[in-house]
Coordinates of C-alpha atoms in Angstrom, one line a residue:
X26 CA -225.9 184.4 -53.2
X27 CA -225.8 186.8 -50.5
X28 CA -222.4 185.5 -49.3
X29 CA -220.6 185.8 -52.7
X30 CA -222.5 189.8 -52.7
X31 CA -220.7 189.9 -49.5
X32 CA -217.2 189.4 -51.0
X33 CA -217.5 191.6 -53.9
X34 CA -218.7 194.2 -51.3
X35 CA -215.5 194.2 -49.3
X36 CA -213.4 193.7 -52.3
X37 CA -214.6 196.5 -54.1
X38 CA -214.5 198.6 -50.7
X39 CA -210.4 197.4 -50.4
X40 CA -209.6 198.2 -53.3
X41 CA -211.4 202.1 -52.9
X42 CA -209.5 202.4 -49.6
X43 CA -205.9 201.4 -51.0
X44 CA -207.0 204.1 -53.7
X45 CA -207.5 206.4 -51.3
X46 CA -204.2 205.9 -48.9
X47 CA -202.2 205.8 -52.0
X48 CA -203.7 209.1 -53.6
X49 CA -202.8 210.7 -49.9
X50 CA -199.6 209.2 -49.4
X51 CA -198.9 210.6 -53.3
X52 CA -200.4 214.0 -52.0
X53 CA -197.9 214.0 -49.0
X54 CA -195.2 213.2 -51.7
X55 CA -196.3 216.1 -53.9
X56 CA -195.9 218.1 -50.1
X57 CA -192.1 217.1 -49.2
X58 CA -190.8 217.3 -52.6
X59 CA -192.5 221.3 -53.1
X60 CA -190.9 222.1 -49.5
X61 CA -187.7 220.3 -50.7
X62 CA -187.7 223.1 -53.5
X63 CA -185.2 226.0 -52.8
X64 CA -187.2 229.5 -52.0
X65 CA -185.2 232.3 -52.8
X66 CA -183.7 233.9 -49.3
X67 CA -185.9 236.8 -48.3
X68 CA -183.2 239.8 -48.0
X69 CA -186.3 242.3 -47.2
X70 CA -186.7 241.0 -44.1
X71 CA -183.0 239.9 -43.6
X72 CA -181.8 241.3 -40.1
X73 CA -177.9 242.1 -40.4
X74 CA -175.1 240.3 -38.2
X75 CA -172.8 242.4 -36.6
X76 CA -169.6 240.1 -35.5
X77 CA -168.6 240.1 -32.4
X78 CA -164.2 238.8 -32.4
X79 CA -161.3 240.6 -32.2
X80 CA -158.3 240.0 -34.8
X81 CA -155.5 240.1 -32.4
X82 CA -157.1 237.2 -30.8
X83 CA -157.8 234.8 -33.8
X84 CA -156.2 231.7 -34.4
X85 CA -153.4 230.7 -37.0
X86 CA -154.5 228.1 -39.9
X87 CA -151.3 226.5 -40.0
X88 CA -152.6 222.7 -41.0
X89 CA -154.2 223.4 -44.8
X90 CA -151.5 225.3 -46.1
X91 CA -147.8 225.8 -46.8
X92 CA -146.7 228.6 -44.1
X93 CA -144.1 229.5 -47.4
X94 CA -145.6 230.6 -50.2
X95 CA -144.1 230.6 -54.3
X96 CA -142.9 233.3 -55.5
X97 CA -144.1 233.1 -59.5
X98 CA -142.2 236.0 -60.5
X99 CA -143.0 240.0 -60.3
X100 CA -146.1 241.0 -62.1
X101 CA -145.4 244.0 -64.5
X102 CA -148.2 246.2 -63.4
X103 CA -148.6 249.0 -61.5
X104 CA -152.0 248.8 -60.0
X105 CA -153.2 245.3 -59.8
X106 CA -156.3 245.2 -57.7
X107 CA -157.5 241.8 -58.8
X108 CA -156.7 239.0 -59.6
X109 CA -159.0 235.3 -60.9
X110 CA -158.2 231.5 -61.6
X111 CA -159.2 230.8 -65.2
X112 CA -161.0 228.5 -66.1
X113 CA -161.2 228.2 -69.9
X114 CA -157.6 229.1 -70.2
X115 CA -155.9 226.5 -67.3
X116 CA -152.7 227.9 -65.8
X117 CA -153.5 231.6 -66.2
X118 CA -154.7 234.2 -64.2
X119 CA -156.6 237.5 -64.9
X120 CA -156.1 240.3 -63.5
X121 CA -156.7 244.3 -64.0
X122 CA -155.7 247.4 -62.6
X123 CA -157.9 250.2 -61.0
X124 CA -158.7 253.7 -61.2
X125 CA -156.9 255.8 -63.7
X126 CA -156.3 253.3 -66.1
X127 CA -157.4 251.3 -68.8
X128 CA -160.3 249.2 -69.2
X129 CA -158.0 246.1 -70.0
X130 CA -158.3 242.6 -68.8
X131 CA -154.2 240.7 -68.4
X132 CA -154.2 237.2 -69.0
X133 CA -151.4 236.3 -66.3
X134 CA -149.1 232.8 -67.0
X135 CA -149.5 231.6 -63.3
X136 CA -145.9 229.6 -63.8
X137 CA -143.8 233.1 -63.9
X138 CA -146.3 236.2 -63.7
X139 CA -145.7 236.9 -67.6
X140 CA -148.1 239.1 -68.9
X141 CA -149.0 236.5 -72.2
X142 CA -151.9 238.7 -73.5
X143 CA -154.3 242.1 -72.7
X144 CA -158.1 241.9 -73.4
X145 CA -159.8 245.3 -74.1
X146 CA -163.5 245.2 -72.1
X147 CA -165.5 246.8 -75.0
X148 CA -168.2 248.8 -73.9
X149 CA -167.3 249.4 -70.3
X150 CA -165.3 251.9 -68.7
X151 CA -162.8 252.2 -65.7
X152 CA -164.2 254.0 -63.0
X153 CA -162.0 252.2 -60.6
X154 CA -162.2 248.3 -61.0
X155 CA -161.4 247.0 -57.8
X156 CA -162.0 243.0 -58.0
X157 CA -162.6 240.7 -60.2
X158 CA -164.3 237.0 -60.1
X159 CA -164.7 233.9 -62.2
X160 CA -167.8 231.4 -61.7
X161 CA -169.3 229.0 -63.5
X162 CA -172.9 230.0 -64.4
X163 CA -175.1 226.9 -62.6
X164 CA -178.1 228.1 -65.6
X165 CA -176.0 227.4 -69.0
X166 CA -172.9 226.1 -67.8
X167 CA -170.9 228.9 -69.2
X168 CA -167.9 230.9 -67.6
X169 CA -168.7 234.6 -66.7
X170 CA -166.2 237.2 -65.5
X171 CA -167.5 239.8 -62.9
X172 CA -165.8 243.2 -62.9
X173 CA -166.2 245.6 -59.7
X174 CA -166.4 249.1 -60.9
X175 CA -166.8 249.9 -57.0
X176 CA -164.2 251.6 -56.0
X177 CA -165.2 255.6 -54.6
X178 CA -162.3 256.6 -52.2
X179 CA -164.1 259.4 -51.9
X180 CA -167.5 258.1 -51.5
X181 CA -169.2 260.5 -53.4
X182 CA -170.6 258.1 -56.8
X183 CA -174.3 257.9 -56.5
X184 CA -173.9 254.1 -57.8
X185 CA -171.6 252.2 -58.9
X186 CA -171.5 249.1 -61.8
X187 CA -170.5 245.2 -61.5
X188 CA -169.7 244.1 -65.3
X189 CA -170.7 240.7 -66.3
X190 CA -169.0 239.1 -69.2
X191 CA -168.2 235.6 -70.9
X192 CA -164.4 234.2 -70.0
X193 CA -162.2 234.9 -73.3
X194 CA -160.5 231.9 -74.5
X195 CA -156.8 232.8 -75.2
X196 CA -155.0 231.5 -78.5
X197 CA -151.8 231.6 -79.2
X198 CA -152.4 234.9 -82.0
X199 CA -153.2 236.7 -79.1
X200 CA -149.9 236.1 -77.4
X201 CA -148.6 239.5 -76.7
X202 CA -151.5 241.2 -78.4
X203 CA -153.9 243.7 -77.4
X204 CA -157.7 242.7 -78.4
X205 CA -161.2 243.2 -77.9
X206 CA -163.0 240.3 -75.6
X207 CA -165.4 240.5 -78.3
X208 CA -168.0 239.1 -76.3
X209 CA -171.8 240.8 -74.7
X210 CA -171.2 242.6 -71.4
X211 CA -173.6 243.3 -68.9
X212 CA -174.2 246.3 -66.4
X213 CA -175.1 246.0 -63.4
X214 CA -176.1 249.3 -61.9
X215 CA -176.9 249.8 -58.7
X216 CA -176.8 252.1 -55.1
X217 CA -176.5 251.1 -51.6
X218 CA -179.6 251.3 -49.4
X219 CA -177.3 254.0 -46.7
X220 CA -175.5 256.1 -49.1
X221 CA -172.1 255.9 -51.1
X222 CA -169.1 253.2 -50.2
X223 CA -166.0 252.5 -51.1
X224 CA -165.5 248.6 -51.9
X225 CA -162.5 247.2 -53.0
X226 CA -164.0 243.1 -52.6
X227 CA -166.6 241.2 -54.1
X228 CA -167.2 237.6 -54.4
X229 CA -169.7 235.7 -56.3
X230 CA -171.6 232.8 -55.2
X231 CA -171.2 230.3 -58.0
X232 CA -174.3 228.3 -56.8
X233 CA -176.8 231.1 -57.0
X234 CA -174.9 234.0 -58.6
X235 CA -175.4 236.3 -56.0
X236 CA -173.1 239.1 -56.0
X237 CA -171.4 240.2 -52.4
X238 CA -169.7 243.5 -51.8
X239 CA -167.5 244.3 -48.6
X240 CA -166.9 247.7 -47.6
X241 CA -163.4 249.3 -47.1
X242 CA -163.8 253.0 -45.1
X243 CA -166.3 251.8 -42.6
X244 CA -165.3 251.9 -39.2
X245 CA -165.7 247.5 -39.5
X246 CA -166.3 246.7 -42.9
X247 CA -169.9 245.9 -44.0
X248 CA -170.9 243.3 -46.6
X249 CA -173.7 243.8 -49.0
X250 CA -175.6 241.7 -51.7
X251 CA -177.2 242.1 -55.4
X252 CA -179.0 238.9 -55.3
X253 CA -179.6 237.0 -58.7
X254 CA -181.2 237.8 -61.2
X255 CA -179.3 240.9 -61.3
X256 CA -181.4 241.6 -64.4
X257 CA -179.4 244.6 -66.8
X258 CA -181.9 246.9 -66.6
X259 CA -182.6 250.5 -64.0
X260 CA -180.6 250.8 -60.9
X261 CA -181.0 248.3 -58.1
X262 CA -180.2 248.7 -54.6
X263 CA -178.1 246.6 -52.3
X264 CA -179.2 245.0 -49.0
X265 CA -177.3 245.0 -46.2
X266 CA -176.5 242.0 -45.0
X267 CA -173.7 242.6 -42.1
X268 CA -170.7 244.0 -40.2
X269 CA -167.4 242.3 -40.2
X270 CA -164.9 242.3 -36.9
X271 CA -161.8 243.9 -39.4
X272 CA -161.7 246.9 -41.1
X273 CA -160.0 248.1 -44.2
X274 CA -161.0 245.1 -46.8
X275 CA -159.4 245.5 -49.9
X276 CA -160.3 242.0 -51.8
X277 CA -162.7 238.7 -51.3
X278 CA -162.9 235.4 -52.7
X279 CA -165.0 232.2 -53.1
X280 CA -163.7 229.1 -54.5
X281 CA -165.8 226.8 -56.9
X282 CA -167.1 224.7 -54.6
X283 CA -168.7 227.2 -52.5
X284 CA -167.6 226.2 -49.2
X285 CA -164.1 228.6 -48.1
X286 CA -164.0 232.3 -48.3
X287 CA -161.0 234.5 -48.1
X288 CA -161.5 238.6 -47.2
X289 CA -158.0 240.2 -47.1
X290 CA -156.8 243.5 -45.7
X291 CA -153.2 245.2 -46.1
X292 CA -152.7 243.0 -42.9
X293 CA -154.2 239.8 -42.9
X294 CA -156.3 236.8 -44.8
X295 CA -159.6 236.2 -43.0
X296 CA -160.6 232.7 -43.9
X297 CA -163.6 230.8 -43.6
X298 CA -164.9 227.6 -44.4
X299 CA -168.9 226.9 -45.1
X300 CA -171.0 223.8 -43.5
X301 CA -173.5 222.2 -45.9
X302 CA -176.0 223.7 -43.8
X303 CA -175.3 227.0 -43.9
X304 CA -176.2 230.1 -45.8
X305 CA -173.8 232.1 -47.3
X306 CA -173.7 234.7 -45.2
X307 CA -174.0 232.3 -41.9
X308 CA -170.5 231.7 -42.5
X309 CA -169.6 235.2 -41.4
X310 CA -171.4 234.5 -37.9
X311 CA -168.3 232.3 -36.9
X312 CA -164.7 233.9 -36.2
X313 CA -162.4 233.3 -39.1
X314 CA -158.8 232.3 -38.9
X315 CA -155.8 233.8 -40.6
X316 CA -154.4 232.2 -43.1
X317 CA -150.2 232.5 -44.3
X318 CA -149.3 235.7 -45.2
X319 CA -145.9 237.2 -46.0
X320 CA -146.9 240.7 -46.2
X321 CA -146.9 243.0 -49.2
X322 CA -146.7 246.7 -50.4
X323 CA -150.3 247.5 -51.0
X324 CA -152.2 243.7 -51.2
X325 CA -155.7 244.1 -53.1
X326 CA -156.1 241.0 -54.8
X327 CA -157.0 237.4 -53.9
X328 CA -158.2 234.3 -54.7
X329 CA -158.6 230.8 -55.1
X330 CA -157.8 228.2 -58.5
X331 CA -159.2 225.0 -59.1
X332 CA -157.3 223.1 -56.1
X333 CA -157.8 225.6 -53.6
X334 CA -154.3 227.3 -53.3
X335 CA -154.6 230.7 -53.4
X336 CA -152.7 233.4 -54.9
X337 CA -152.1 237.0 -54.0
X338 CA -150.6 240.1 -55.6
X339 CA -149.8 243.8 -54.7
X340 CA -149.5 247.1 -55.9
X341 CA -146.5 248.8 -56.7
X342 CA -147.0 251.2 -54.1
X343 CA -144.6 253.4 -55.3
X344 CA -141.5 251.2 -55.3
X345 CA -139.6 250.9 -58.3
X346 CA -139.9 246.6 -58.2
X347 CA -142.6 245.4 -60.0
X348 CA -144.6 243.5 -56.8
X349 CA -144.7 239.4 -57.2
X350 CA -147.2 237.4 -57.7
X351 CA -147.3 234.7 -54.7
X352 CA -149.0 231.4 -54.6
X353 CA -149.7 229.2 -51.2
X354 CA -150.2 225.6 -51.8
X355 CA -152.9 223.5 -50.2
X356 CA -151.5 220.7 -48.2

């Protein structure tokens, strides 16, 4: 009798301690997959980078893409100052033009630069857009076009506004019309933490929708952040995030996937590609190299389609040709 006491004992006492191992194995589960959870970046106690190369010693990217690029055709605007792969309207581009002007969108045919329709932004104004962006929202799927009312030659605007805006979906009654986007916009108001800037580039990360602004008057440009939400409501303020090795940046760009970067001056393309390990802004630790470049008038546009060729276009500058529209194909 006491024997078969003995085995219930130990059996009950088994089964307690595989209870036990299995509730703290569970419990170290629970542990990895909450420190597996992304924790938003802490930009108040982000220290900048200040890079460190010199351009004239940079090396030539001249494996991932054609050294010759495509001339589409001449673009008939005066002051395009960026320029965005659609994405709900394949084979066009956006583009807009800067201070002075309208607050009109241009549906671009990437085949031959033809102008096929102009969007009215209702409910914003043109301060001086300087760069435009197209991500996909990673939240509700949806495609969102981010204006940059940032441009202040002068440096003298208190803030200045990113608009945020659903892509319009061409149809062919718009060809050659002007219309209303007809579509919610949102402001984003905000200042920078060190006084007024001019910026003539933004990109947007399409992963976490944080909004990055380069600098053009500083001595080396500097690149700032409006991390997400970037909630339409009072006036935020930018954080710092770094110095670049160039100066004079006039447009940025990410591609969909997150992982290459272009910054442009009137001289060069700065390019970048990201490691799965790195933060956005770790990318700008590393030296860039320069990407194919003919040269144009008064370059302030940028930026990357679907398949990662990239496109550039110019102001007019003054000349009398309308400047084209020039596409470098991914190898």
């Amino acid at each position: 009798m006491r024997f078969c006491k003995s085995i219930v004992f130990i059996a009950c006492l088994s089964f307690f301690c595989c209870l036990s191992a299995c509730s703290e194995d569970q419990n170290i589960l629970d542990k990895d997959d909450d420190q597996s959870q992304d924790v938003a970046y802490a930009w108040e106690s982000h220290k900048p980078f200040e890079a460190e190369y010199e351009v004239q010693f940079l090396e030539r990217n001249i494996i991932d893409y054609e050294m010759e690029p495509i001339n589409i055709g001449p673009l008939d605007l005066e002051e395009s100052s960026g320029v965005a792969a659609s994405i709900s309207n394949p084979g066009m581009l956006w583009t807009h033009e800067d201070s002075g002007n309208g607050n009109y969108l241009y549906l671009v045919d990437a085949s031959n630069a033809e102008i096929v329709c102009r969007y009215r932004v209702s409910g914003a104004s043109n301060r001086d857009w300087e760069d435009i962006e197209l991500v996909t929202n990673p939240v509700d799927g949806k495609h969102y076009l981010y204006i940059a009312d940032t441009g202040d030659n002068d440096e003298r605007h208190g803030t200045s506004t990113v608009y945020r805006l659903e892509e319009p979906v061409y149809t062919e009654a718009d060809k050659g019309a002007s219309v209303p986007t007809g579509t919610e916009i949102e402001r984003y108001v905000f200042r920078y933490p060190d006084g007024p800037k001019d910026v003539e580039s933004m990109f947007v990360d399409p992963e976490s929708s944080d909004i990055y602004l380069i600098t053009k008057r500083d001595a080396m440009s500097r690149l700032y952040v409006l991390p997400e939400p970037n909630e339409d409501k009072g006036v935020a303020t930018a954080y710092f995030v770094g110095t670049f090795g160039f100066s004079q940046a006039s447009a940025a760009t990410m591609n969909r996937d997150a992982n290459k970067f272009i910054v442009r001056n009137r001289q060069n393309l700065f390019y970048w590609e990201r490691r799965s390990d790195e933060k956005v802004w770790e990318v700008f630790l590393r030296e860039p190299v320069l990407l194919p470049f003919v040269g144009e008038v008064q370059g302030e546009a940028v930026c990357f389609d679907e398949e990662d060729n990239y496109y550039t276009t110019s102001e007019a500058g003054g000349y009398p040709v309308s400047p084209p529209i020039y596409k470098y194909v991914k190898r």
